[in-house]
Amino acid sequence: MPHASSEETGLVGITRQLAEFVYQTTWDDIQPIRNVLECGLLDYIGLASYAVDHVTSSQAFIEAVNNLSATGPGSALGLSRRYQAQYSALLNGTLVHSMDWDDTNSVASLHPGASAISAALAQAELEMSAASGRKVAGREFLTAVAVGYEVTCRLGRSISDVLHRMGFHPTCVAGVFGAAATAGKLAGFDASQIEHLFGVVGSMASGSLQCLENGGWNKRFHPGIAAHNALLGVQFVKAGMMGATKAIDGKRGLLYSYARLPEPDLHIVEALGSFWETSNTAIKPYPSCRLTHGPIEAAYALRKQFPDRDAALADTTATIEVTVGRKAFMGVGATAPNKIRPTNIVEGQFSLYFQFAVAWLYGRNTWDMYALLKDEAVLALCRRITVLVDDDLRDGSLVTVARLGDKKVKVEFPLGEPENPIGLPEVEKKFLPMAEKVYDVQGARDILDLFYGLENQPDLSVFTQALRK
């Protein structure tokens, strides 16, 4: 049975509270998470622009959007063409997630920046192209990104685990509400309009993970879909469309229809405005599913225990045991053939066996590792890895124990987790090699200079122009 709505319980609904939060949040309010946002934005720019020429799927996505979109105000990172805003949102959101290297929230188990930043760039450029000729300032842009992150993360915290079990991608399902929050704020919507906007995009929440069965490219464009749909929603509401109220907590809203929650989860709005769930967001050091990061670092640590790694595995009956939590096992460590012997990049990104083997043999897990999918040494080692489950680990824990013979290592918080974060200087080191391949060395440095001055930039178009090639 559908749960009782907030109207029936007499409570101010979750949807309305989130809408009020989006409307009321100011630049001063977001200071506790500025570093998270800045890290996410710089990382986003490097990843989205680099993906244009370095990810196989990108050309198909670019060609499709080129065929769909007329010329408009929207910039696509690393490209010279201008697009209609909804299509630049779609393309940027797709490109940035194509390597699965974009920021993740450890509690919500999703990627908040890919959809929120894509919606922000597109809506800001749309606003600046209007007849009014208004300028969007850097602070306004970052504040809008902040509310998008927070709405996405709070919804994901509540329903991501259920969505994953049901085959949905939380990055897309929750992300469309976050992207709408961002776009609606930049559009100047009040709380009532934002609630209507949530009602409109609630009919466009989507994202099937069936693609993980064969390595399909669907997952890559999920954040783009979320950002695209948010841009559409803003235009419908601007034109006067009445959206569904209580799109999140109503009888047929998100929480019941997608997650089958028997009652609205009021934890979604607990300490809203004073605690930022966004603070649990971090930069990914490796281009693979976050659940493989503990095993990757366990492999790095274990290989240091064996100066002669060939001798360590000379006994052909010797195996490496890797112990993880239940969630990690189900996501990346099961014994399905495409985990033990992945045949494409997506399967490799979700294979503990492949990621551990690459880390053990080569000591680095970067985008070029996927050229090793047919490497005989890697595949042979994959077959000698046994993955065990420790059900005593808390749900979602990334604790990993790896053992070979009498040597054992334990990783509690892999690099990139909130407890072991990557700071802005390290993000810059991740950004520059990618950006320099797209914009050249001077162009990448120019973007970096504009990025560091974004807080005081009165006209965002100066920044977005630099992001085009």
Short mmCIF file of C-alpha atoms in Angstrom, two decimals:
data_model
loop_
_atom_site.label_atom_id
_atom_site.label_comp_id
_atom_site.label_asym_id
_atom_site.label_seq_id
_atom_site.Cartn_x
_atom_site.Cartn_y
_atom_site.Cartn_z
CA MET A 1 0.00 0.00 0.00
CA PRO A 2 1.24 3.54 -0.70
CA HIS A 3 2.35 5.33 2.45
CA ALA A 4 0.46 8.18 4.06
CA SER A 5 1.35 11.48 2.41
CA SER A 6 2.55 14.53 4.29
CA GLU A 7 -0.86 16.11 3.59
CA GLU A 8 -2.56 13.33 5.55
CA THR A 9 -0.08 13.46 8.43
CA GLY A 10 -0.19 17.25 8.73
CA LEU A 11 3.59 17.55 8.36
CA VAL A 12 5.37 20.01 6.11
CA GLY A 13 6.39 17.65 3.35
CA ILE A 14 9.90 16.62 2.43
CA THR A 15 9.47 17.97 -1.09
CA ARG A 16 8.43 21.39 0.18
CA GLN A 17 11.23 21.52 2.75
CA LEU A 18 13.81 20.76 0.07
CA ALA A 19 12.29 23.41 -2.18
CA GLU A 20 12.49 25.99 0.63
CA PHE A 21 16.10 25.00 1.27
CA VAL A 22 17.01 25.47 -2.38
CA TYR A 23 15.35 28.88 -2.51
CA GLN A 24 16.77 30.19 0.77
CA THR A 25 20.38 28.98 0.56
CA THR A 26 22.95 31.76 0.14
CA TRP A 27 26.65 32.05 -0.61
CA ASP A 28 27.42 32.40 3.08
CA ASP A 29 25.53 29.18 3.83
CA ILE A 30 27.69 27.01 1.58
CA GLN A 31 31.07 27.88 3.09
CA PRO A 32 31.38 24.55 5.00
CA ILE A 33 31.47 22.67 1.68
CA ARG A 34 33.28 25.12 -0.57
CA ASN A 35 36.37 22.92 -0.75
CA VAL A 36 34.26 19.91 -1.77
CA LEU A 37 32.58 21.94 -4.51
CA GLU A 38 35.82 23.43 -5.79
CA CYS A 39 37.51 20.02 -5.92
CA GLY A 40 34.50 18.60 -7.74
CA LEU A 41 34.36 21.41 -10.29
CA LEU A 42 38.05 21.30 -11.20
CA ASP A 43 37.91 17.52 -11.45
CA TYR A 44 34.79 17.79 -13.62
CA ILE A 45 36.48 20.10 -16.13
CA GLY A 46 39.45 17.81 -16.60
CA LEU A 47 37.39 14.66 -16.95
CA ALA A 48 34.69 15.97 -19.29
CA SER A 49 37.13 17.64 -21.67
CA TYR A 50 39.55 14.70 -21.72
CA ALA A 51 36.77 12.21 -22.45
CA VAL A 52 36.03 13.85 -25.82
CA ASP A 53 38.99 12.23 -27.59
CA HIS A 54 40.06 9.54 -25.14
CA VAL A 55 36.92 7.48 -24.49
CA THR A 56 35.55 5.23 -27.23
CA SER A 57 31.90 5.95 -26.52
CA SER A 58 32.27 9.72 -26.73
CA GLN A 59 32.12 10.01 -30.51
CA ALA A 60 28.77 8.24 -30.65
CA PHE A 61 27.33 10.54 -28.01
CA ILE A 62 28.76 13.65 -29.67
CA GLU A 63 27.46 12.65 -33.10
CA ALA A 64 23.99 11.97 -31.73
CA VAL A 65 23.82 15.33 -29.94
CA ASN A 66 25.20 17.10 -33.01
CA ASN A 67 22.32 15.63 -35.00
CA LEU A 68 19.72 16.59 -32.39
CA SER A 69 20.74 20.08 -31.37
CA ALA A 70 20.51 23.38 -33.16
CA THR A 71 23.09 26.02 -32.36
CA GLY A 72 22.52 27.59 -28.97
CA PRO A 73 24.24 29.18 -25.99
CA GLY A 74 25.50 25.98 -24.37
CA SER A 75 29.18 25.07 -24.22
CA ALA A 76 30.42 21.48 -24.33
CA LEU A 77 33.78 21.10 -22.63
CA GLY A 78 36.62 20.47 -25.04
CA LEU A 79 34.48 21.20 -28.12
CA SER A 80 34.08 24.37 -30.16
CA ARG A 81 30.46 23.94 -31.19
CA ARG A 82 27.67 25.64 -29.22
CA TYR A 83 24.50 23.72 -28.39
CA GLN A 84 21.00 24.29 -27.16
CA ALA A 85 21.25 24.36 -23.38
CA GLN A 86 19.50 21.07 -22.71
CA TYR A 87 21.86 19.32 -25.11
CA SER A 88 25.03 20.85 -23.71
CA ALA A 89 23.80 19.60 -20.32
CA LEU A 90 23.25 16.14 -21.78
CA LEU A 91 26.63 16.02 -23.48
CA ASN A 92 28.70 17.38 -20.59
CA GLY A 93 26.94 15.12 -18.09
CA THR A 94 27.68 12.14 -20.30
CA LEU A 95 31.30 12.99 -21.01
CA VAL A 96 32.23 13.60 -17.37
CA HIS A 97 30.87 10.22 -16.24
CA SER A 98 32.25 8.22 -19.16
CA MET A 99 35.36 7.10 -17.28
CA ASP A 100 33.54 6.57 -13.94
CA TRP A 101 36.23 8.80 -12.45
CA ASP A 102 34.02 11.67 -11.26
CA ASP A 103 33.35 12.50 -7.62
CA THR A 104 31.24 10.19 -5.46
CA ASN A 105 29.35 10.47 -2.19
CA SER A 106 30.31 7.64 0.14
CA VAL A 107 27.01 7.58 2.04
CA ALA A 108 24.65 8.16 -0.88
CA SER A 109 26.56 5.81 -3.22
CA LEU A 110 26.20 8.06 -6.25
CA HIS A 111 27.94 10.72 -8.32
CA PRO A 112 26.47 14.12 -7.41
CA GLY A 113 28.64 16.50 -9.41
CA ALA A 114 28.10 15.07 -12.88
CA SER A 115 24.46 16.13 -13.09
CA ALA A 116 24.54 19.19 -10.81
CA ILE A 117 27.50 20.90 -12.50
CA SER A 118 26.23 20.01 -15.98
CA ALA A 119 22.86 21.57 -15.20
CA ALA A 120 24.54 24.61 -13.66
CA LEU A 121 26.75 25.33 -16.68
CA ALA A 122 23.88 24.92 -19.13
CA GLN A 123 21.31 26.93 -17.17
CA ALA A 124 23.81 29.70 -16.45
CA GLU A 125 24.65 30.06 -20.14
CA LEU A 126 20.95 30.03 -20.99
CA GLU A 127 20.29 32.79 -18.45
CA MET A 128 23.16 34.88 -19.80
CA SER A 129 21.89 34.51 -23.37
CA ALA A 130 18.43 35.86 -22.55
CA ALA A 131 17.24 39.22 -23.86
CA SER A 132 17.76 40.70 -20.40
CA GLY A 133 21.47 40.12 -20.87
CA ARG A 134 21.92 39.38 -17.19
CA LYS A 135 25.24 38.13 -15.90
CA VAL A 136 25.64 35.11 -13.64
CA ALA A 137 28.38 35.63 -11.06
CA GLY A 138 30.75 32.94 -9.86
CA ARG A 139 29.24 32.95 -6.37
CA GLU A 140 25.73 32.52 -7.74
CA PHE A 141 26.91 29.62 -9.87
CA LEU A 142 28.65 27.84 -6.98
CA THR A 143 25.68 28.34 -4.66
CA ALA A 144 23.40 26.73 -7.22
CA VAL A 145 25.81 23.83 -7.61
CA ALA A 146 25.83 23.40 -3.82
CA VAL A 147 22.07 22.94 -3.50
CA GLY A 148 22.11 20.47 -6.38
CA TYR A 149 24.77 18.39 -4.68
CA GLU A 150 22.90 18.46 -1.38
CA VAL A 151 19.49 17.46 -2.75
CA THR A 152 21.06 14.63 -4.73
CA CYS A 153 23.08 13.37 -1.76
CA ARG A 154 20.21 13.53 0.73
CA LEU A 155 17.89 11.60 -1.54
CA GLY A 156 20.63 9.11 -2.36
CA ARG A 157 21.41 8.57 1.31
CA SER A 158 17.82 7.48 1.81
CA ILE A 159 17.16 5.30 -1.21
CA SER A 160 20.37 4.36 -3.04
CA ASP A 161 20.69 0.88 -1.57
CA VAL A 162 17.11 0.03 -2.50
CA LEU A 163 17.50 1.52 -5.96
CA HIS A 164 20.61 -0.57 -6.61
CA ARG A 165 18.77 -3.73 -5.56
CA MET A 166 15.91 -2.85 -7.91
CA GLY A 167 18.26 -2.18 -10.81
CA PHE A 168 18.07 1.62 -10.86
CA HIS A 169 21.06 3.98 -11.01
CA PRO A 170 20.78 6.44 -8.09
CA THR A 171 23.03 8.94 -9.87
CA CYS A 172 20.24 9.43 -12.40
CA VAL A 173 17.15 8.90 -10.23
CA ALA A 174 18.23 11.19 -7.40
CA GLY A 175 20.37 13.32 -9.69
CA VAL A 176 17.46 14.69 -11.69
CA PHE A 177 16.10 16.32 -8.52
CA GLY A 178 19.51 17.75 -7.66
CA ALA A 179 20.01 19.02 -11.20
CA ALA A 180 16.55 20.59 -11.05
CA ALA A 181 17.44 22.28 -7.77
CA THR A 182 20.54 23.77 -9.38
CA ALA A 183 18.82 24.88 -12.59
CA GLY A 184 15.78 26.22 -10.75
CA LYS A 185 17.92 28.32 -8.45
CA LEU A 186 19.81 29.84 -11.38
CA ALA A 187 16.48 30.51 -13.08
CA GLY A 188 15.44 32.57 -10.05
CA PHE A 189 12.58 30.30 -9.00
CA ASP A 190 10.88 30.75 -5.64
CA ALA A 191 10.11 27.78 -3.38
CA SER A 192 6.70 27.13 -4.95
CA GLN A 193 8.16 27.06 -8.44
CA ILE A 194 10.92 24.73 -7.30
CA GLU A 195 8.34 22.39 -5.80
CA HIS A 196 6.50 22.39 -9.14
CA LEU A 197 9.83 21.77 -10.85
CA PHE A 198 10.43 18.74 -8.63
CA GLY A 199 6.97 17.58 -9.67
CA VAL A 200 7.82 17.89 -13.35
CA VAL A 201 11.18 16.12 -13.21
CA GLY A 202 9.73 13.42 -10.96
CA SER A 203 8.11 12.10 -14.13
CA MET A 204 11.54 11.96 -15.77
CA ALA A 205 13.54 10.17 -13.06
CA SER A 206 15.16 7.16 -14.69
CA GLY A 207 18.29 5.08 -15.14
CA SER A 208 18.44 1.30 -15.54
CA LEU A 209 21.60 -0.59 -14.60
CA GLN A 210 20.85 -3.51 -16.90
CA CYS A 211 23.81 -2.18 -18.89
CA LEU A 212 26.16 -3.75 -16.35
CA GLU A 213 25.24 -7.17 -17.74
CA ASN A 214 27.07 -6.56 -21.00
CA GLY A 215 29.09 -3.39 -20.50
CA GLY A 216 26.60 -1.21 -22.36
CA TRP A 217 27.20 2.53 -22.38
CA ASN A 218 23.88 3.49 -20.77
CA LYS A 219 25.36 4.25 -17.37
CA ARG A 220 27.66 6.83 -18.89
CA PHE A 221 24.86 9.08 -20.07
CA HIS A 222 22.69 8.83 -16.97
CA PRO A 223 23.97 12.07 -15.38
CA GLY A 224 23.51 13.74 -18.75
CA ILE A 225 19.90 12.57 -18.88
CA ALA A 226 19.33 13.98 -15.39
CA ALA A 227 20.80 17.37 -16.32
CA HIS A 228 18.95 17.45 -19.65
CA ASN A 229 15.63 16.70 -17.99
CA ALA A 230 16.22 19.37 -15.37
CA LEU A 231 16.72 21.96 -18.12
CA LEU A 232 13.49 20.83 -19.78
CA GLY A 233 11.65 21.02 -16.47
CA VAL A 234 12.72 24.61 -15.88
CA GLN A 235 11.30 25.69 -19.22
CA PHE A 236 7.99 23.94 -18.58
CA VAL A 237 7.63 25.60 -15.18
CA LYS A 238 8.66 28.98 -16.60
CA ALA A 239 5.88 28.59 -19.14
CA GLY A 240 3.36 27.99 -16.37
CA MET A 241 3.15 24.21 -16.16
CA MET A 242 1.71 22.95 -12.89
CA GLY A 243 3.83 20.07 -11.65
CA ALA A 244 2.85 17.39 -9.17
CA THR A 245 3.10 18.44 -5.55
CA LYS A 246 4.86 16.19 -3.06
CA ALA A 247 6.81 14.56 -5.88
CA ILE A 248 9.22 13.02 -3.38
CA ASP A 249 7.08 12.15 -0.35
CA GLY A 250 3.60 11.81 -1.83
CA LYS A 251 1.53 8.63 -2.12
CA ARG A 252 2.93 7.96 -5.58
CA GLY A 253 6.11 9.96 -5.20
CA LEU A 254 9.75 9.01 -5.48
CA LEU A 255 10.14 7.38 -2.07
CA TYR A 256 7.27 4.97 -2.58
CA SER A 257 7.28 4.41 -6.33
CA TYR A 258 11.03 3.87 -6.70
CA ALA A 259 12.09 2.69 -3.25
CA ARG A 260 8.90 1.23 -1.77
CA LEU A 261 9.49 3.00 1.54
CA PRO A 262 6.48 2.32 3.80
CA GLU A 263 6.71 5.83 5.29
CA PRO A 264 8.42 9.05 4.19
CA ASP A 265 12.02 9.10 5.40
CA LEU A 266 12.20 12.29 7.44
CA HIS A 267 15.94 11.71 7.81
CA ILE A 268 16.17 13.27 4.34
CA VAL A 269 15.49 16.71 5.80
CA GLU A 270 17.07 16.23 9.22
CA ALA A 271 19.41 19.16 10.03
CA LEU A 272 18.78 20.52 6.54
CA GLY A 273 20.80 23.69 6.15
CA SER A 274 23.03 23.03 9.14
CA PHE A 275 24.60 19.69 8.20
CA TRP A 276 25.77 19.14 4.65
CA GLU A 277 25.55 15.57 3.35
CA THR A 278 27.69 16.88 0.50
CA SER A 279 30.62 16.81 2.93
CA ASN A 280 30.78 13.03 2.40
CA THR A 281 31.66 13.58 -1.25
CA ALA A 282 35.20 12.95 -2.42
CA ILE A 283 37.38 12.78 -5.52
CA LYS A 284 38.12 9.39 -7.06
CA PRO A 285 41.81 8.53 -7.53
CA TYR A 286 41.10 5.55 -9.79
CA PRO A 287 38.79 5.26 -12.85
CA SER A 288 36.80 2.33 -11.55
CA CYS A 289 33.89 1.59 -9.27
CA ARG A 290 34.56 3.02 -5.81
CA LEU A 291 34.03 -0.45 -4.32
CA THR A 292 37.25 -1.59 -6.01
CA HIS A 293 39.38 1.13 -4.42
CA GLY A 294 39.97 -0.74 -1.17
CA PRO A 295 41.16 -3.83 -3.05
CA ILE A 296 43.38 -1.70 -5.31
CA GLU A 297 45.17 -0.17 -2.35
CA ALA A 298 45.35 -3.54 -0.61
CA ALA A 299 47.15 -4.84 -3.69
CA TYR A 300 49.58 -1.92 -3.58
CA ALA A 301 50.29 -2.62 0.09
CA LEU A 302 50.60 -6.38 -0.35
CA ARG A 303 53.00 -6.14 -3.31
CA LYS A 304 55.39 -4.15 -1.11
CA GLN A 305 55.62 -7.22 1.14
CA PHE A 306 57.01 -9.26 -1.75
CA PRO A 307 60.07 -7.78 -3.50
CA ASP A 308 60.05 -10.80 -5.81
CA ARG A 309 56.41 -11.06 -6.83
CA ASP A 310 57.03 -13.84 -9.33
CA ALA A 311 58.53 -16.01 -6.60
CA ALA A 312 55.60 -15.23 -4.33
CA LEU A 313 53.26 -16.90 -6.80
CA ALA A 314 55.66 -19.59 -8.02
CA ASP A 315 53.56 -22.21 -6.27
CA THR A 316 50.77 -22.63 -8.81
CA THR A 317 48.33 -23.63 -6.06
CA ALA A 318 48.86 -20.38 -4.14
CA THR A 319 45.97 -17.93 -4.18
CA ILE A 320 45.48 -14.38 -3.01
CA GLU A 321 42.56 -13.98 -0.64
CA VAL A 322 40.73 -10.66 -0.64
CA THR A 323 38.10 -10.10 2.04
CA VAL A 324 35.49 -7.36 1.62
CA GLY A 325 32.05 -6.42 2.91
CA ARG A 326 28.82 -7.79 1.49
CA LYS A 327 28.06 -4.71 -0.60
CA ALA A 328 31.50 -4.72 -2.23
CA PHE A 329 31.24 -8.45 -2.89
CA MET A 330 27.88 -8.11 -4.60
CA GLY A 331 28.98 -5.10 -6.62
CA VAL A 332 32.48 -6.05 -7.77
CA GLY A 333 33.58 -9.33 -6.21
CA ALA A 334 31.04 -11.98 -7.16
CA THR A 335 32.19 -15.01 -9.12
CA ALA A 336 30.27 -14.20 -12.32
CA PRO A 337 32.36 -14.77 -15.46
CA ASN A 338 32.37 -11.07 -16.37
CA LYS A 339 33.88 -10.26 -12.96
CA ILE A 340 36.70 -12.82 -13.14
CA ARG A 341 37.33 -12.26 -16.87
CA PRO A 342 35.96 -8.86 -17.90
CA THR A 343 35.82 -8.35 -21.64
CA ASN A 344 35.19 -4.60 -21.90
CA ILE A 345 35.95 -1.42 -19.99
CA VAL A 346 32.68 -1.25 -18.07
CA GLU A 347 33.11 -4.84 -16.88
CA GLY A 348 36.70 -4.06 -15.94
CA GLN A 349 35.59 -1.05 -13.92
CA PHE A 350 33.30 -3.29 -11.88
CA SER A 351 35.74 -6.19 -11.45
CA LEU A 352 37.64 -6.49 -8.17
CA TYR A 353 39.69 -9.27 -9.78
CA PHE A 354 40.88 -7.16 -12.70
CA GLN A 355 41.59 -4.06 -10.61
CA PHE A 356 43.52 -6.04 -7.99
CA ALA A 357 45.52 -7.92 -10.63
CA VAL A 358 46.52 -4.71 -12.43
CA ALA A 359 47.50 -3.09 -9.13
CA TRP A 360 49.58 -6.11 -8.07
CA LEU A 361 51.35 -6.56 -11.41
CA TYR A 362 51.81 -2.97 -12.56
CA GLY A 363 51.43 -0.80 -9.47
CA ARG A 364 49.17 1.79 -11.10
CA ASN A 365 45.48 1.97 -11.93
CA THR A 366 44.95 4.70 -14.50
CA TRP A 367 42.73 5.01 -17.56
CA ASP A 368 45.25 3.27 -19.81
CA MET A 369 45.00 0.09 -17.72
CA TYR A 370 41.99 -0.99 -19.79
CA ALA A 371 44.39 -1.83 -22.61
CA LEU A 372 45.28 -4.79 -20.34
CA LEU A 373 41.85 -6.44 -20.54
CA LYS A 374 43.36 -9.19 -22.70
CA ASP A 375 46.72 -9.27 -20.95
CA GLU A 376 47.51 -12.91 -20.18
CA ALA A 377 49.37 -12.15 -16.96
CA VAL A 378 46.44 -10.11 -15.67
CA LEU A 379 43.89 -12.75 -16.63
CA ALA A 380 45.97 -15.53 -15.09
CA LEU A 381 46.19 -13.63 -11.80
CA CYS A 382 42.45 -12.92 -11.85
CA ARG A 383 41.90 -16.68 -11.74
CA ARG A 384 44.10 -16.97 -8.63
CA ILE A 385 42.19 -14.42 -6.57
CA THR A 386 39.61 -15.66 -4.08
CA VAL A 387 37.13 -13.09 -2.79
CA LEU A 388 35.66 -13.67 0.67
CA VAL A 389 32.85 -11.84 2.47
CA ASP A 390 32.99 -10.47 6.01
CA ASP A 391 29.40 -9.83 7.05
CA ASP A 392 30.60 -8.19 10.26
CA LEU A 393 31.71 -5.15 8.27
CA ARG A 394 29.17 -2.32 8.33
CA ASP A 395 27.07 -1.96 5.23
CA GLY A 396 28.95 0.00 2.61
CA SER A 397 32.32 -0.35 4.33
CA LEU A 398 35.34 -0.25 2.05
CA VAL A 399 37.56 -2.11 4.51
CA THR A 400 39.62 -4.66 2.59
CA VAL A 401 41.93 -7.39 3.84
CA ALA A 402 44.31 -9.10 1.41
CA ARG A 403 46.40 -12.16 2.23
CA LEU A 404 49.06 -14.13 0.41
CA GLY A 405 50.78 -16.86 2.40
CA ASP A 406 51.68 -15.49 5.82
CA LYS A 407 51.52 -11.85 4.70
CA LYS A 408 48.37 -9.85 5.36
CA VAL A 409 47.44 -6.20 4.82
CA LYS A 410 44.37 -4.20 5.76
CA VAL A 411 43.01 -1.03 4.17
CA GLU A 412 40.33 0.85 6.11
CA PHE A 413 39.90 4.12 4.22
CA PRO A 414 41.17 4.15 0.63
CA LEU A 415 42.49 7.38 -0.81
CA GLY A 416 39.64 9.63 -1.86
CA GLU A 417 37.26 8.72 0.93
CA PRO A 418 36.10 11.56 3.22
CA GLU A 419 38.30 10.09 5.96
CA ASN A 420 41.31 10.12 3.61
CA PRO A 421 40.48 12.95 1.21
CA ILE A 422 42.18 14.23 -1.89
CA GLY A 423 42.73 17.97 -1.52
CA LEU A 424 42.70 20.69 -4.14
CA PRO A 425 46.49 20.50 -4.83
CA GLU A 426 46.10 16.79 -5.62
CA VAL A 427 43.04 17.47 -7.78
CA GLU A 428 45.12 19.97 -9.72
CA LYS A 429 47.68 17.21 -10.37
CA LYS A 430 44.89 15.00 -11.68
CA PHE A 431 43.41 17.85 -13.76
CA LEU A 432 46.48 19.22 -15.51
CA PRO A 433 47.67 16.15 -17.48
CA MET A 434 44.17 15.70 -18.88
CA ALA A 435 43.45 19.37 -19.57
CA GLU A 436 46.83 19.93 -21.24
CA LYS A 437 45.99 17.26 -23.82
CA VAL A 438 42.80 19.15 -24.67
CA TYR A 439 43.60 22.85 -24.30
CA ASP A 440 47.44 22.70 -24.50
CA VAL A 441 49.65 23.70 -21.58
CA GLN A 442 48.88 27.41 -21.64
CA GLY A 443 45.16 26.87 -22.13
CA ALA A 444 45.02 24.53 -19.15
CA ARG A 445 46.88 27.08 -17.02
CA ASP A 446 44.49 29.82 -18.15
CA ILE A 447 41.52 27.71 -17.07
CA LEU A 448 43.21 27.05 -13.75
CA ASP A 449 43.72 30.77 -13.18
CA LEU A 450 40.06 31.50 -13.98
CA PHE A 451 38.98 28.65 -11.73
CA TYR A 452 40.88 30.04 -8.75
CA GLY A 453 39.30 33.44 -9.36
CA LEU A 454 35.77 32.12 -9.84
CA GLU A 455 34.54 33.25 -6.43
CA ASN A 456 35.12 36.88 -7.42
CA GLN A 457 34.16 36.57 -11.09
CA PRO A 458 31.15 38.83 -11.86
CA ASP A 459 30.55 37.27 -15.28
CA LEU A 460 30.62 33.49 -15.62
CA SER A 461 30.78 33.72 -19.42
CA VAL A 462 34.47 34.55 -19.14
CA PHE A 463 34.95 31.16 -17.49
CA THR A 464 32.68 29.12 -19.77
CA GLN A 465 34.27 30.59 -22.89
CA ALA A 466 37.64 29.22 -21.76
CA LEU A 467 36.14 25.73 -21.42
CA ARG A 468 35.38 25.56 -25.14
CA LYS A 469 38.17 24.38 -27.39
#
